[in-house]
Coordinates of C-alpha atoms in Angstrom, one line a residue:
M10 CA 0.5 118.9 -86.3
T11 CA 2.4 118.3 -89.5
K12 CA 1.8 119.6 -93.0
F13 CA 2.5 117.4 -96.0
R14 CA 2.6 118.4 -99.7
L15 CA 1.5 116.5 -102.7
I16 CA 1.9 117.7 -106.2
K17 CA -0.3 116.1 -108.9
T18 CA -0.5 117.0 -112.6
Y19 CA -3.7 116.2 -114.5
G20 CA -4.6 116.4 -118.2
R21 CA -7.1 118.8 -119.6
A22 CA -9.6 116.0 -120.3
G23 CA -9.5 115.1 -116.6
L24 CA -10.1 118.7 -115.6
C25 CA -13.1 119.0 -117.9
L26 CA -14.9 115.8 -116.8
V27 CA -14.5 116.6 -113.1
L28 CA -16.3 119.9 -113.6
L29 CA -19.3 117.8 -114.4
F30 CA -18.6 115.3 -111.7
I31 CA -18.3 118.0 -109.0
F32 CA -21.5 119.8 -109.9
R33 CA -23.4 116.7 -108.7
G34 CA -22.8 118.1 -105.3
R35 CA -24.2 115.1 -103.4
L36 CA -21.4 113.0 -102.2
P37 CA -23.4 110.6 -100.0
P38 CA -25.0 108.6 -101.6
P39 CA -22.5 108.1 -104.4
S40 CA -23.0 108.0 -108.1
D41 CA -22.7 105.0 -110.3
R42 CA -19.2 106.1 -111.3
C43 CA -17.7 106.7 -107.9
R44 CA -18.9 104.8 -104.9
C45 CA -16.3 106.8 -103.0
L46 CA -16.5 105.3 -99.5
W47 CA -20.0 104.0 -98.9
S48 CA -20.2 101.0 -101.3
R49 CA -19.8 97.6 -99.8
E50 CA -21.2 95.3 -102.5
N51 CA -17.8 95.0 -104.2
G52 CA -15.9 94.8 -100.9
I53 CA -13.5 97.4 -99.4
S54 CA -10.1 97.6 -100.8
E55 CA -6.9 97.9 -98.7
Y56 CA -7.4 101.7 -98.7
G57 CA -11.1 101.5 -97.7
I58 CA -12.2 102.6 -101.2
T59 CA -14.3 100.8 -103.7
M60 CA -14.4 101.8 -107.3
D61 CA -17.7 100.7 -108.9
T62 CA -16.8 98.9 -112.1
K63 CA -20.4 98.1 -113.0
T64 CA -20.5 100.9 -115.6
A65 CA -23.5 100.5 -117.9
A66 CA -22.9 99.3 -121.5
P67 CA -23.3 102.0 -124.2
T68 CA -26.9 101.3 -125.0
E69 CA -29.8 103.5 -126.0
Q70 CA -31.1 103.4 -122.4
T71 CA -27.8 104.8 -121.1
N72 CA -28.0 107.7 -123.6
T73 CA -31.5 108.7 -122.4
A74 CA -30.9 108.4 -118.7
P75 CA -31.9 111.5 -116.7
A76 CA -29.2 114.0 -116.2
E77 CA -27.5 114.1 -112.8
V78 CA -26.7 117.8 -113.1
V79 CA -28.5 120.5 -115.0
V80 CA -26.7 123.8 -115.6
R81 CA -28.7 126.8 -116.9
G82 CA -27.2 130.1 -117.9
N83 CA -28.0 133.3 -119.7
A84 CA -26.0 134.3 -122.7
S85 CA -25.7 137.9 -121.3
G86 CA -23.3 136.8 -118.5
F87 CA -21.4 134.1 -116.7
L88 CA -23.7 133.5 -113.7
Q89 CA -25.0 129.9 -113.9
D90 CA -27.8 128.1 -112.0
V91 CA -27.0 124.5 -111.1
V92 CA -29.4 121.8 -110.0
T93 CA -28.3 118.4 -108.8
G94 CA -30.9 116.3 -107.1
Q95 CA -32.5 118.4 -104.3
H96 CA -29.5 120.8 -104.2
H97 CA -29.3 124.2 -105.9
L98 CA -25.9 125.8 -106.6
R99 CA -24.6 128.7 -108.6
A100 CA -21.4 129.3 -110.5
D101 CA -19.8 132.5 -111.7
E102 CA -16.4 134.0 -112.8
P103 CA -14.3 136.6 -110.9
V104 CA -14.8 140.3 -111.7
P105 CA -11.5 140.6 -113.6
Y106 CA -12.7 137.9 -116.0
G107 CA -16.0 139.6 -116.7
G108 CA -18.1 137.9 -114.0
G109 CA -19.7 139.2 -110.9
D110 CA -17.9 136.9 -108.4
L111 CA -21.3 135.9 -107.0
A112 CA -20.4 132.2 -106.7
P113 CA -17.4 129.8 -107.1
G114 CA -16.0 129.4 -110.5
P115 CA -15.6 126.1 -112.5
Y116 CA -12.1 125.5 -111.3
D117 CA -13.1 126.2 -107.7
Y118 CA -15.6 123.4 -107.9
L119 CA -12.9 121.2 -109.5
L120 CA -10.6 121.8 -106.5
V121 CA -13.5 121.4 -104.1
G122 CA -14.3 117.9 -105.5
L123 CA -10.8 116.7 -105.3
G124 CA -10.2 118.2 -101.8
V125 CA -13.5 116.8 -100.4
C126 CA -12.9 113.3 -101.8
T127 CA -9.3 113.3 -100.4
S128 CA -10.4 114.3 -96.9
M129 CA -13.3 111.8 -96.9
T130 CA -11.1 109.0 -98.0
V131 CA -8.3 109.7 -95.5
G132 CA -10.9 110.1 -92.7
F133 CA -12.7 106.9 -93.6
Y134 CA -9.5 104.9 -93.7
A135 CA -8.4 106.2 -90.3
R136 CA -11.8 105.3 -88.8
R137 CA -11.7 101.8 -90.3
K138 CA -8.1 101.2 -89.1
Q139 CA -8.7 102.9 -85.8
I140 CA -5.9 105.4 -86.4
P141 CA -6.0 108.3 -83.9
L142 CA -6.5 110.9 -86.6
E143 CA -8.3 114.0 -85.4
N144 CA -8.6 116.6 -88.2
I145 CA -7.8 116.8 -91.9
T146 CA -7.1 120.0 -93.8
V147 CA -6.7 119.9 -97.6
S148 CA -5.5 123.0 -99.4
L149 CA -5.5 123.0 -103.2
R150 CA -4.2 125.3 -105.9
H151 CA -4.5 125.1 -109.7
S152 CA -2.0 126.5 -112.1
R153 CA -0.5 125.9 -115.6
I154 CA 3.1 125.0 -116.2
H155 CA 5.4 124.2 -119.1
A156 CA 5.6 120.5 -119.6
K157 CA 9.4 120.6 -119.7
D158 CA 9.4 121.8 -116.1
C159 CA 7.6 118.6 -114.9
E160 CA 10.1 115.8 -114.5
E161 CA 7.6 113.1 -113.7
C162 CA 5.2 113.9 -116.6
L163 CA 5.2 111.9 -119.8
T164 CA 4.3 114.9 -121.9
K165 CA 7.4 117.1 -122.5
E166 CA 6.0 119.8 -124.8
G167 CA 3.4 122.5 -124.4
I168 CA 1.5 123.5 -121.3
L169 CA 0.1 121.2 -118.5
D170 CA -2.4 121.8 -115.8
R171 CA -1.0 121.3 -112.3
I172 CA -2.9 120.9 -109.0
D173 CA -0.9 121.3 -105.8
V174 CA -2.5 119.5 -102.9
E175 CA -1.4 120.0 -99.3
V176 CA -2.7 117.6 -96.7
E177 CA -2.5 118.6 -93.0
L178 CA -3.1 115.8 -90.5
S179 CA -3.5 116.4 -86.8
G180 CA -3.6 113.9 -83.9
P181 CA -1.2 111.7 -82.0
L182 CA 0.0 109.8 -85.1
T183 CA 3.1 107.8 -85.5
P184 CA 5.4 108.4 -88.5
E185 CA 4.2 105.2 -90.0
Q186 CA 0.6 106.1 -89.6
R187 CA 1.2 109.5 -91.2
A188 CA 3.0 108.0 -94.1
K189 CA 0.1 105.5 -94.7
L190 CA -2.5 108.2 -94.6
M191 CA -0.6 110.3 -97.1
E192 CA -0.4 107.2 -99.4
V193 CA -4.2 106.8 -99.0
A194 CA -4.7 110.5 -99.8
G195 CA -3.5 109.9 -103.3
K196 CA -6.0 107.1 -104.0
C197 CA -9.3 108.8 -103.6
P198 CA -11.8 108.1 -106.5
V199 CA -11.8 111.7 -107.8
H200 CA -8.0 111.6 -107.9
R201 CA -8.2 108.4 -109.9
T202 CA -10.7 109.9 -112.3
L203 CA -8.5 112.8 -113.0
K204 CA -5.6 110.6 -113.7
S205 CA -7.5 108.1 -115.9
E206 CA -8.5 108.2 -119.6
I207 CA -11.8 110.0 -119.9
D208 CA -14.5 109.8 -122.6
I209 CA -16.6 113.0 -122.7
R210 CA -19.6 112.7 -125.1
L211 CA -21.0 116.1 -126.3
R212 CA -24.2 116.1 -128.3
P213 CA -27.1 118.5 -128.9
A214 CA -30.1 118.2 -126.6

């Protein structure tokens, strides 16, 4: 059993969008934006992942489509009720930040989404390629760093968000298979969403 470590840095826009993406909560079946592993109409890529590029044009119909996630909160506190399809979730903040710690916080859901997508993508690829992978453990941590301390980042001033991702793979894998699975781990759709340019449209209901 070997533990690998990936360090990925994401912009604030990516962090904000995925909070919405994660609250969907229903990974299978996928949404229109991310047919993470189950879509076959566009074919399967080398990594066993299909990104759905058939995004609807910005029409009036798109603007009035039913919400995939509904979050309801009371102004008196941080506890939130979340509905996505048939699933009911809650979100809260830790006690030191004024919450009751009754549910995961927004950044917890962010890390959950990235971790789940990473694990699913690696597992799917291993099954498709008949690689003898047994178990996947993805551990994640969010922090903020000075841009000047990130050698691979384009931004060199201010503060950046960093997500550390550790992927542990177990099974009788060859070094080549482990290397390939780690490469695939960095190509899950949520990872790509976080690294891409994101347009978040905020408007009154």
